[in-house]
PDB file of C-alpha atoms and ligand atoms in Angstrom:
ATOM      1  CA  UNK A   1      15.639  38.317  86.006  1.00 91.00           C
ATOM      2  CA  UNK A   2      18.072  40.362  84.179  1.00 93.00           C
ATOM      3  CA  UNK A   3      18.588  40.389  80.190  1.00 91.00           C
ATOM      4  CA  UNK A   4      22.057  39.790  78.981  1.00 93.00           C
ATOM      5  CA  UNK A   5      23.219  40.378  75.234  1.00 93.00           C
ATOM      6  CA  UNK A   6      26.451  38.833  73.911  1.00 94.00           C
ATOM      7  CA  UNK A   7      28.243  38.788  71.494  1.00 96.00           C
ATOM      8  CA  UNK A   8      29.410  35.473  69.583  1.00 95.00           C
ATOM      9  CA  UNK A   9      32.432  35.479  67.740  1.00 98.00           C
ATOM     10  CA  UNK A  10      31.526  34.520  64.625  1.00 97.00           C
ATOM     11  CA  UNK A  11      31.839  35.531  60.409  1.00 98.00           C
ATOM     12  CA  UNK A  12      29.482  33.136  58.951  1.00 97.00           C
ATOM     13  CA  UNK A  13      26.951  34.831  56.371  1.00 97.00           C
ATOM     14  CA  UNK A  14      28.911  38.520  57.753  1.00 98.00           C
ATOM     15  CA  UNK A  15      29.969  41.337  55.692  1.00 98.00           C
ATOM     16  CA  UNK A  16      32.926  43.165  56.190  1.00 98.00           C
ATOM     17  CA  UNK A  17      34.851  46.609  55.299  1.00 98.00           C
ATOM     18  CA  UNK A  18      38.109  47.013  56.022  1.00 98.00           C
ATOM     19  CA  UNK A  19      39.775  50.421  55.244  1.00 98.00           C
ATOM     20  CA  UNK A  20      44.162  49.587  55.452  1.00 98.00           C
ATOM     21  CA  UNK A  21      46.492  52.476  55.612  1.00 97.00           C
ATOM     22  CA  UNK A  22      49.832  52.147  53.071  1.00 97.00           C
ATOM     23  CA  UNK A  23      52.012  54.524  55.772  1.00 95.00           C
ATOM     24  CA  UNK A  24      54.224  51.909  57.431  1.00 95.00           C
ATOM     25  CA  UNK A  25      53.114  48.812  55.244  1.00 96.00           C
ATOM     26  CA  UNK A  26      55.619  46.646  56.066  1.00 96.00           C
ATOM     27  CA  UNK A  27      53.595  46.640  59.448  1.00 96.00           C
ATOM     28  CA  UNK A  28      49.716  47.328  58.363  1.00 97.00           C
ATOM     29  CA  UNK A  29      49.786  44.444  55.792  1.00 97.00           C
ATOM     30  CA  UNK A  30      50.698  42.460  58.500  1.00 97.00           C
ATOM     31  CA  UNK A  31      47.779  43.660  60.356  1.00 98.00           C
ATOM     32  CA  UNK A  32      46.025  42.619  57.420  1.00 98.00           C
ATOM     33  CA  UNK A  33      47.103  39.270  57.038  1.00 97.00           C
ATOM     34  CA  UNK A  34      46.014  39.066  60.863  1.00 97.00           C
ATOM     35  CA  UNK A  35      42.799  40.327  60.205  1.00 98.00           C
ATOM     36  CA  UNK A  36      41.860  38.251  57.519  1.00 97.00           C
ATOM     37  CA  UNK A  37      43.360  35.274  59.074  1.00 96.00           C
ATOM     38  CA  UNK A  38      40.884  36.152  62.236  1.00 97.00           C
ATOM     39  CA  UNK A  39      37.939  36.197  59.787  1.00 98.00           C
ATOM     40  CA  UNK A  40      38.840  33.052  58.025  1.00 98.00           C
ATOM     41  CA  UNK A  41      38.799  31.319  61.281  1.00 97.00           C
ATOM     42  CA  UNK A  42      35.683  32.410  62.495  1.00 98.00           C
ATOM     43  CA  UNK A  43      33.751  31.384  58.950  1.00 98.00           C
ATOM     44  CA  UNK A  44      33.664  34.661  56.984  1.00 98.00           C
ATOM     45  CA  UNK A  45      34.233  33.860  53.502  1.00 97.00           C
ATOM     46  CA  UNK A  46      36.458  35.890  51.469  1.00 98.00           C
ATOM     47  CA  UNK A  47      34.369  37.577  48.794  1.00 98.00           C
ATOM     48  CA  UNK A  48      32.213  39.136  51.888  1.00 98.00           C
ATOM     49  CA  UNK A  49      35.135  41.038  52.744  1.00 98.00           C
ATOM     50  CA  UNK A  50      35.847  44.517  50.960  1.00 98.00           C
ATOM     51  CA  UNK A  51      39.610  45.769  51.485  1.00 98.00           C
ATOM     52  CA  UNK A  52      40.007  49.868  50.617  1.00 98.00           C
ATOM     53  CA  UNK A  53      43.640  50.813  50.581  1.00 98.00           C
ATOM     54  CA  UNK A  54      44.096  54.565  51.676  1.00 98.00           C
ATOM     55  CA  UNK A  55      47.530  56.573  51.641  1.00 97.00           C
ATOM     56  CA  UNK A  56      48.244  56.954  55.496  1.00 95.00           C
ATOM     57  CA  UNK A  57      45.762  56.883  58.909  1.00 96.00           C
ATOM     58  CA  UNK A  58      44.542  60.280  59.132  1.00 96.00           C
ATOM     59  CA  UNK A  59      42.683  59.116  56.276  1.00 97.00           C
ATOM     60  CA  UNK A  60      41.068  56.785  57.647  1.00 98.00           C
ATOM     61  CA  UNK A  61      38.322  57.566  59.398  1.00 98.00           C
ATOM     62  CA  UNK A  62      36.435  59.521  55.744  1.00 98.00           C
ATOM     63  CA  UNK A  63      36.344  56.205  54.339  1.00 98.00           C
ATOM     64  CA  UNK A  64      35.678  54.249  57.244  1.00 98.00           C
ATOM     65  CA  UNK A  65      32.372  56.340  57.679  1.00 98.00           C
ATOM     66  CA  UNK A  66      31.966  56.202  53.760  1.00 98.00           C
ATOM     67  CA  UNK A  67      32.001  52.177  54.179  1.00 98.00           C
ATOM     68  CA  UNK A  68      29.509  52.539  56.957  1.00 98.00           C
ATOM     69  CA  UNK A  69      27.140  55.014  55.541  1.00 98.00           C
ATOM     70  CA  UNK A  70      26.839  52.723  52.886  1.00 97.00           C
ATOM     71  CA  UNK A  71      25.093  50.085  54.744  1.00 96.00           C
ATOM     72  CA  UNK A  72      26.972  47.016  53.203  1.00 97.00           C
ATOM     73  CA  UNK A  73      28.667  46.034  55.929  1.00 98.00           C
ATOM     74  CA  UNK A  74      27.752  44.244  59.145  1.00 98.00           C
ATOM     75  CA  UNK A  75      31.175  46.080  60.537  1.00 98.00           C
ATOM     76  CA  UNK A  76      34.341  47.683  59.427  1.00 98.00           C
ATOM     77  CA  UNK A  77      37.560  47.220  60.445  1.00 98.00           C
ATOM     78  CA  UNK A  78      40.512  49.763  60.576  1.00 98.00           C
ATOM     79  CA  UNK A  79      43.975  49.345  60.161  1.00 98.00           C
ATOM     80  CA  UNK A  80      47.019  51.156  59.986  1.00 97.00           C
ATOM     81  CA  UNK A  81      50.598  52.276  61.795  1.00 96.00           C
ATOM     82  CA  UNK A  82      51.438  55.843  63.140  1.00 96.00           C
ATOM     83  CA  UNK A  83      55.027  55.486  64.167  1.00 95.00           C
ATOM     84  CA  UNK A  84      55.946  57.932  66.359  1.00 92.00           C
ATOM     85  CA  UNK A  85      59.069  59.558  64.366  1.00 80.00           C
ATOM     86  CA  UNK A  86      61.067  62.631  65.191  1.00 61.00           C
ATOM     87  CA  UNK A  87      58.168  65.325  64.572  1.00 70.00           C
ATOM     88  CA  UNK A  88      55.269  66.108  66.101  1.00 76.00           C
ATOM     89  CA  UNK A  89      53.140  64.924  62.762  1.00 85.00           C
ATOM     90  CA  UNK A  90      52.783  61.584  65.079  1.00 90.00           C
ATOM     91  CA  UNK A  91      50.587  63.384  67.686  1.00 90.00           C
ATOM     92  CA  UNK A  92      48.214  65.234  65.173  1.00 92.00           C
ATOM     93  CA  UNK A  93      48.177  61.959  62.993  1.00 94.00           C
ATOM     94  CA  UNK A  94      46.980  59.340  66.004  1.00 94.00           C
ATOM     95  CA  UNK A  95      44.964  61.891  67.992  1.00 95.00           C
ATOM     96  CA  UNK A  96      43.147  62.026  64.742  1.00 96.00           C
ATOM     97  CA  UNK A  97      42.349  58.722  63.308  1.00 97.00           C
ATOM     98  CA  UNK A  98      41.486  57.732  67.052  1.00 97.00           C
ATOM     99  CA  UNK A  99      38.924  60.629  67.234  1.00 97.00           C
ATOM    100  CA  UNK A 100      38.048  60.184  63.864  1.00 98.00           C
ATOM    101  CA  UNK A 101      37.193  56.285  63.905  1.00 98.00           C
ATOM    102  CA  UNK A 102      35.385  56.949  66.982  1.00 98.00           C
ATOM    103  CA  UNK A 103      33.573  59.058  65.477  1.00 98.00           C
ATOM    104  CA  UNK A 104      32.376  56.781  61.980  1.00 98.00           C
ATOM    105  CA  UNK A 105      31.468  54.367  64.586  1.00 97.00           C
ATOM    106  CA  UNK A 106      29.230  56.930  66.564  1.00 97.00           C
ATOM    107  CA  UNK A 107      27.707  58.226  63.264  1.00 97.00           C
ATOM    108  CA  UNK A 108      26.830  55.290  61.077  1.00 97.00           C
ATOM    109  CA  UNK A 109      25.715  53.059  63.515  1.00 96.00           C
ATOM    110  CA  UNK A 110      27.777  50.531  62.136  1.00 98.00           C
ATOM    111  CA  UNK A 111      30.586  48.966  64.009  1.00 98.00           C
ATOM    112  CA  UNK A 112      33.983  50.326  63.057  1.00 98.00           C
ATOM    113  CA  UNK A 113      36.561  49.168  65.221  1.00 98.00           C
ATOM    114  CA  UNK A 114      40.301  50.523  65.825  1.00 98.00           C
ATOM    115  CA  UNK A 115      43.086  48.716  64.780  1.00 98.00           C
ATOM    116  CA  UNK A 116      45.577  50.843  64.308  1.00 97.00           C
ATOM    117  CA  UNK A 117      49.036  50.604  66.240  1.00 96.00           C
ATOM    118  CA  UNK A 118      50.317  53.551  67.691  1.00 95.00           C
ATOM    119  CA  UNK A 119      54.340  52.819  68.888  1.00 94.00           C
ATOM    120  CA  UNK A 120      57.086  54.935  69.662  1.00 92.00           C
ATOM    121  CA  UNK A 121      59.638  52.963  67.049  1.00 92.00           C
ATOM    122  CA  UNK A 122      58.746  50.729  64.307  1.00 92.00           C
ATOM    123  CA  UNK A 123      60.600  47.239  66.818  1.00 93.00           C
ATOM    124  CA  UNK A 124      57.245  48.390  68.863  1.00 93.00           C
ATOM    125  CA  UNK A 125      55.361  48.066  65.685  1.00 94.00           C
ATOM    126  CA  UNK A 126      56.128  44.734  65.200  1.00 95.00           C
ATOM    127  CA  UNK A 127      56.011  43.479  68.093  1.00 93.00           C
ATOM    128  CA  UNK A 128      51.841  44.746  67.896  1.00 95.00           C
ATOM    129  CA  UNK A 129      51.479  42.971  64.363  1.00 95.00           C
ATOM    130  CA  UNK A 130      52.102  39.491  64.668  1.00 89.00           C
ATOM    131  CA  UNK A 131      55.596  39.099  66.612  1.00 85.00           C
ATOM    132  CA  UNK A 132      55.684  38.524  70.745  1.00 79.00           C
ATOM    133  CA  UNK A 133      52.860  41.367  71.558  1.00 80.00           C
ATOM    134  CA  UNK A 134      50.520  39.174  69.091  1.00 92.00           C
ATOM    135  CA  UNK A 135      48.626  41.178  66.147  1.00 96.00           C
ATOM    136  CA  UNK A 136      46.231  43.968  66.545  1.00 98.00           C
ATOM    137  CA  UNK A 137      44.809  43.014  63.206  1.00 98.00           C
ATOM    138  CA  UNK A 138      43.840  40.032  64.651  1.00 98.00           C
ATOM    139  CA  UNK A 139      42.273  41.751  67.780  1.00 98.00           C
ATOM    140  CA  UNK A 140      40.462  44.477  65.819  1.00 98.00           C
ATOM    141  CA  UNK A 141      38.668  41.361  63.534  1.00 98.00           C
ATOM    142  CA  UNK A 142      37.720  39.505  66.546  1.00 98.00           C
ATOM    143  CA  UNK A 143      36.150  42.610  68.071  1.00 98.00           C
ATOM    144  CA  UNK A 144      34.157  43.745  65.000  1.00 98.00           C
ATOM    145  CA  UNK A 145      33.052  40.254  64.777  1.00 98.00           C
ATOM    146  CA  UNK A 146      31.708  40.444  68.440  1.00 98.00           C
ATOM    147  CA  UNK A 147      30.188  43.909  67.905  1.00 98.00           C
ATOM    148  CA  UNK A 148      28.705  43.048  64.620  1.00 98.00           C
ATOM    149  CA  UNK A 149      26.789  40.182  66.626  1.00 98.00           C
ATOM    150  CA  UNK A 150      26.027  42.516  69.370  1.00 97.00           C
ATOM    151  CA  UNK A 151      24.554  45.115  67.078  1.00 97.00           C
ATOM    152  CA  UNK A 152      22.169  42.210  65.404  1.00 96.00           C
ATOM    153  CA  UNK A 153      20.772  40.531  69.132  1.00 95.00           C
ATOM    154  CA  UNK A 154      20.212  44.363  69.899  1.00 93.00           C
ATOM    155  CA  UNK A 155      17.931  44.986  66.835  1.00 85.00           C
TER     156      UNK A 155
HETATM  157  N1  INI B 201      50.447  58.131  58.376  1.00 91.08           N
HETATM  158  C1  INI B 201      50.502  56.942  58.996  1.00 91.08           C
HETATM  159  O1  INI B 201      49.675  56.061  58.711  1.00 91.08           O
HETATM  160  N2  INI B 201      51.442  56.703  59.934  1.00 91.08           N
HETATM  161  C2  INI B 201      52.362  57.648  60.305  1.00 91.08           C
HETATM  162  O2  INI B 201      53.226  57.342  61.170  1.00 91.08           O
HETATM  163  C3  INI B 201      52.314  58.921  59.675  1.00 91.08           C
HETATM  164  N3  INI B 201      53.255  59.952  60.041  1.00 91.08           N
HETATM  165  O3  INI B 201      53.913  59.831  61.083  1.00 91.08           O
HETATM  166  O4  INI B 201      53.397  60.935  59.364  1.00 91.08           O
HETATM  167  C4  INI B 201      51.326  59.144  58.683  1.00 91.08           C
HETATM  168  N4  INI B 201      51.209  60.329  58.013  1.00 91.08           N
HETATM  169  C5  INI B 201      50.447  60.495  56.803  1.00 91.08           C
HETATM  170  C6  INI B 201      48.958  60.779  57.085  1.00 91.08           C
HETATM  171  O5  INI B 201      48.336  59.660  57.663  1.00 91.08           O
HETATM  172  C7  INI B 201      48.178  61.126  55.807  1.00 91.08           C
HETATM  173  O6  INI B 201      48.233  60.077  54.885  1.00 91.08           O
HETATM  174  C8  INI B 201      48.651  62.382  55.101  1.00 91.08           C
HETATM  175  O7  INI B 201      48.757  63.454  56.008  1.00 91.08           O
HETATM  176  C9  INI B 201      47.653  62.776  53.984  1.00 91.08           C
HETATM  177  O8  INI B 201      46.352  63.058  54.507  1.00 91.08           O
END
């Protein structure tokens, strides 16, 4: 008989880091509000959740694998906007934070999940952090919620 492991989607007696990028807040503190909104739902209680605040999304992923090194949380949850704008900083600034989160998640063992919206124009933006193409905040909670569950059944 085969051996399944899943996931529930839950918050109760969870920790949680979140590292938000202030580049484009209008649309990460949306993401935000999503996030935490996500987490409320699902029973995690407020003061288990730690919110760092970090200039823009390449810098990201340090502190992401700073929050996971430290072994506090059960997952951490990344969030941010690269608009893409009329330079090429857009391509250096996603490829990076999507390597880079990748990577804390690889490293620390700890779930860090992506939740950062990559759009051509900020209308796009929106439309990923709470308007009609729902809110990636939201998505990137539930996940680490599932992972962090995931990660316990496994131990
Ligand atoms: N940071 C973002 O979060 N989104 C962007 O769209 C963006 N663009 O396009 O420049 C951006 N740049 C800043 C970058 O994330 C760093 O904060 C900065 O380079 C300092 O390390």
């Amino acid at each position: 008989m085969s051996k399944v492991l899943e996931g529930k989607i839950t918050g109760e007696g969870r920790t949680f880091g979140i590292v938000v990028s202030r580049f484009n807040e209008f649309v990460s503190l949306r993401l935000l509000e999503g996030a935490m909104d996500c987490l409320r739902r699902h029973g995690a209680n407020d003061d288990d959740v730690t919110i760092v605040w970090v200039p823009g999304a390449f810098d990201i992923p340090a502190v992401a694998k700073r929050m996971g090194d430290a072994g506090k949380y059960d997952a951490v949850v990344c969030l941010g906007a690269v608009i893409r704008g009329a330079t090429p900083h857009f391509d250096y600034v996603a490829a990076e934070v999507a390597k880079g989160v990748a990577n804390a998640a690889t490293h620390t063992g700890v779930p860090t999940v992506f939740g950062i919206v990559t759009a051509d124009n900020l209308e796009q933006a929106i439309e990923r952090a709470g308007a009609k193409a729902g809110n990636r905040g939201w998505d990137a909670a539930r996940a680490a919620m599932e992972l962090a569950d995931v990660y316990a059944r496994m131990e």
